[in-house]
Coordinates of C-alpha atoms in Angstrom, one line a residue:
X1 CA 0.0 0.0 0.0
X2 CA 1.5 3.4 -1.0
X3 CA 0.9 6.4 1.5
X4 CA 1.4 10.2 0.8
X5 CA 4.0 11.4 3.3
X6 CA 2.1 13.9 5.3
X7 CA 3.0 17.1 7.9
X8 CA 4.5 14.9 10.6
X9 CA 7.2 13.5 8.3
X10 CA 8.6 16.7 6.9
X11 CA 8.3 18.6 10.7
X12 CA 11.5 17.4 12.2
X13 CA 14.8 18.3 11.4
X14 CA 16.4 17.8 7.6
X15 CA 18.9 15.3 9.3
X16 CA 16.7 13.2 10.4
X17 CA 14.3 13.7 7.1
X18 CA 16.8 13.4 4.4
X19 CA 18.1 9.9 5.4
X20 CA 14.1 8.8 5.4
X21 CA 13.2 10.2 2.1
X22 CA 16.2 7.7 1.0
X23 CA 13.9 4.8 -0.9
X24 CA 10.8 6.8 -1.1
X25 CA 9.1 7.6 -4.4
X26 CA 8.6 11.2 -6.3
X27 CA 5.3 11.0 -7.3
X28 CA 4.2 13.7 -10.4
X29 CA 0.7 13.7 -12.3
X30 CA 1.0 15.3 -15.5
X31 CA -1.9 17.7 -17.2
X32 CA -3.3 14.7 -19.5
X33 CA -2.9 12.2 -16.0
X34 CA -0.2 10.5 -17.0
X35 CA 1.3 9.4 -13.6
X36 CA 5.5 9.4 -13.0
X37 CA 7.1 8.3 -10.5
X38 CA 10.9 7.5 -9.3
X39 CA 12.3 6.3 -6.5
X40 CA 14.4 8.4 -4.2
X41 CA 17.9 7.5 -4.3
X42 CA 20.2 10.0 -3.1
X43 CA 19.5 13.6 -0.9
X44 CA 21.4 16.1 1.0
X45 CA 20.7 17.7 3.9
X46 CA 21.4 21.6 4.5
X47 CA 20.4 23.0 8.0
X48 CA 20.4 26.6 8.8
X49 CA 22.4 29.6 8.6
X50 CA 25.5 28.4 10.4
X51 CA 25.9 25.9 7.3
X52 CA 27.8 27.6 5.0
X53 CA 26.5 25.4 2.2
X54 CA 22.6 26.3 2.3
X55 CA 21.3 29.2 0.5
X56 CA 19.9 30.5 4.4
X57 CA 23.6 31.0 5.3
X58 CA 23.6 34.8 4.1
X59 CA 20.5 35.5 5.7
X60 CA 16.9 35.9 4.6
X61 CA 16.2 37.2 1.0
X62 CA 13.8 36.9 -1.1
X63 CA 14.9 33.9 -2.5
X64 CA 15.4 31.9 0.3
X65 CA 12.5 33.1 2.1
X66 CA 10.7 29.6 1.6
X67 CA 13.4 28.5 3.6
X68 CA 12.2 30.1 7.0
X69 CA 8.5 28.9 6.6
X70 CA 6.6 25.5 7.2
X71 CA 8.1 22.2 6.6
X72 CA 7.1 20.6 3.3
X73 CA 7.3 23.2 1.0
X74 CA 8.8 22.8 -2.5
X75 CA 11.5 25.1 -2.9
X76 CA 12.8 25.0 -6.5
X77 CA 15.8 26.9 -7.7
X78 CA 17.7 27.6 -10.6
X79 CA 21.3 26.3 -10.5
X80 CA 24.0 27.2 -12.9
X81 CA 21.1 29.5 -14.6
X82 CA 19.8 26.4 -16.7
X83 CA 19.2 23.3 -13.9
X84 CA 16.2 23.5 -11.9
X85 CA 17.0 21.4 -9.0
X86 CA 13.8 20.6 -6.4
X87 CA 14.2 20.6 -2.3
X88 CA 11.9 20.1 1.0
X89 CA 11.8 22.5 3.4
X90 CA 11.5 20.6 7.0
X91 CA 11.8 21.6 10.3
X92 CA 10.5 24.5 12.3
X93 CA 9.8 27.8 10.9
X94 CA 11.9 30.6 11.1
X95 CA 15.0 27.8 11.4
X96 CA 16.0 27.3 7.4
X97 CA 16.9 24.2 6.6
X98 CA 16.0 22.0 3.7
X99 CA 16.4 18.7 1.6
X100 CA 18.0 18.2 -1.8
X101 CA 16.2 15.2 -4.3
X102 CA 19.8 14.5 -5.3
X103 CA 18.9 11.8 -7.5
X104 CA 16.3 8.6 -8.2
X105 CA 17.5 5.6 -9.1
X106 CA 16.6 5.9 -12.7
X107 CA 17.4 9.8 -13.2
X108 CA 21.0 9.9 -11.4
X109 CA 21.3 13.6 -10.7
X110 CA 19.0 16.6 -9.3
X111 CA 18.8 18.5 -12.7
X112 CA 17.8 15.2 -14.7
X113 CA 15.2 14.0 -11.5
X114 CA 13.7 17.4 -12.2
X115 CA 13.6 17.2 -16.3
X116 CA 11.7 13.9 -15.9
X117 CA 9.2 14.9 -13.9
X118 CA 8.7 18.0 -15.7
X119 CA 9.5 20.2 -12.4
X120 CA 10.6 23.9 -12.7
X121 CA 10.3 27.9 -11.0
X122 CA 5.9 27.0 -11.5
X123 CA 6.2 24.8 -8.6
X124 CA 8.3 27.2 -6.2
X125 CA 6.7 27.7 -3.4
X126 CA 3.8 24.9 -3.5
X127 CA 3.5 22.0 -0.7
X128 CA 4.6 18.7 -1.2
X129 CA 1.2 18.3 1.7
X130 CA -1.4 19.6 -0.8
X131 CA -0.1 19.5 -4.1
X132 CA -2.8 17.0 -6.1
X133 CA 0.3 16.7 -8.8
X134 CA 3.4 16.8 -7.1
X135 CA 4.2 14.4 -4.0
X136 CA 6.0 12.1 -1.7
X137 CA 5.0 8.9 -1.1
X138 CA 5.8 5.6 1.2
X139 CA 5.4 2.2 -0.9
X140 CA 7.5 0.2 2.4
X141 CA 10.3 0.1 0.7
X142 CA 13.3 0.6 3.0
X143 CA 17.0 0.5 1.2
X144 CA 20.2 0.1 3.7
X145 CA 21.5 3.8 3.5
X146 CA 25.3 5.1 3.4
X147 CA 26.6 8.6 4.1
X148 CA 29.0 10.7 1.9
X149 CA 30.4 14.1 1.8
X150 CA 27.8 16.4 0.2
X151 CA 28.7 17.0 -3.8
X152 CA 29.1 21.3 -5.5
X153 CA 29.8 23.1 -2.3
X154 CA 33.0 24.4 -2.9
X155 CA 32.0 27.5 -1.6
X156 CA 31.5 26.4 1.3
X157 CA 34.3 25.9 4.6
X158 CA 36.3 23.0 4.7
X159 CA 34.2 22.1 8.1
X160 CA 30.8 22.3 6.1
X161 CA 31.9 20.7 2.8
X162 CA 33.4 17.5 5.0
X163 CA 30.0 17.2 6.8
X164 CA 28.2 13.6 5.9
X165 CA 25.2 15.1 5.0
X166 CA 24.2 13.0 1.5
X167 CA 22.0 10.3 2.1
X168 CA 22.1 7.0 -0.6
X169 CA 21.0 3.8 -0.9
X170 CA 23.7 1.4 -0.6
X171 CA 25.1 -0.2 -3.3

């Protein structure tokens, strides 16, 4: 039986969500109902504005302003200006912190997971809790999960770019 991931599962903190949306499935219903789905392979956690990686690290602005409200937002953003990539915010508001969809097991990257399922800027801002064609959902499936050093944050301090804060399915 497959269940929609509601409030409770997004309202804790992203390092204890992005490990459990490891194995879960992206669920998108298209304009004609054609249903696509992928299984969630690989995330990354970024927590607040002591983490040098996440976009809250500068403060709030109007682009991260999604950031600092309810858990299970969608908060899409344009990376590289041509890659939409497609996060969760979780947590408590007012305390930014989010989850990357760093992959699916099919679509092995953020920008191709988000191609696939047709996801861009249109679905910034909407809730992964009320969405009728967007959402997260639990089949039972439950992969053995390894860590690994989070992937593009160059930016960011040595401390925050060693931090073991991408989730995987163990191969």
């Amino acid at each position: 039986m497959m269940e929609r991931l509601g409030a409770d599962f997004f309202h804790r903190d992203c390092l204890e969500v992005a490990p459990d949306l490891v194995g879960k499935l992206l669920i998108r219903q298209l304009p004609d109902g054609t249903i696509l789905q992928e299984r969630i392979a690989e995330t990354e956690a970024y927590r607040g504005e002591e983490d040098e990686a996440c976009h809250a690290h500068k403060g709030r602005t109007k682009r991260t302003e999604l950031l600092y409200r309810e858990s299970g937002l969608i908060y899409v953003y344009l990376c590289y200006g041509m890659h939409w990539l497609m996060n969760v915010i979780t947590g408590e508001p007012e305390q930014p912190q989010g989850v990357l969809f760093r992959a699916g097991v099919v679509h092995d990257g953020p920008a191709k997971l988000t191609r696939y399922l047709q996801v861009d800027k249109q679905w910034n801002g909407d809730s992964f809790l009320t969405c009728s064609n967007l959402w997260v959902a639990d089949d039972g499936f439950r992969p053995k999960i390894q860590t690994a050093e989070r992937v593009g944050i160059g930016y960011a301090g040595e401390v925050w770019q060693k931090k073991q804060w991408r989730f995987l399915i163990q191969k």
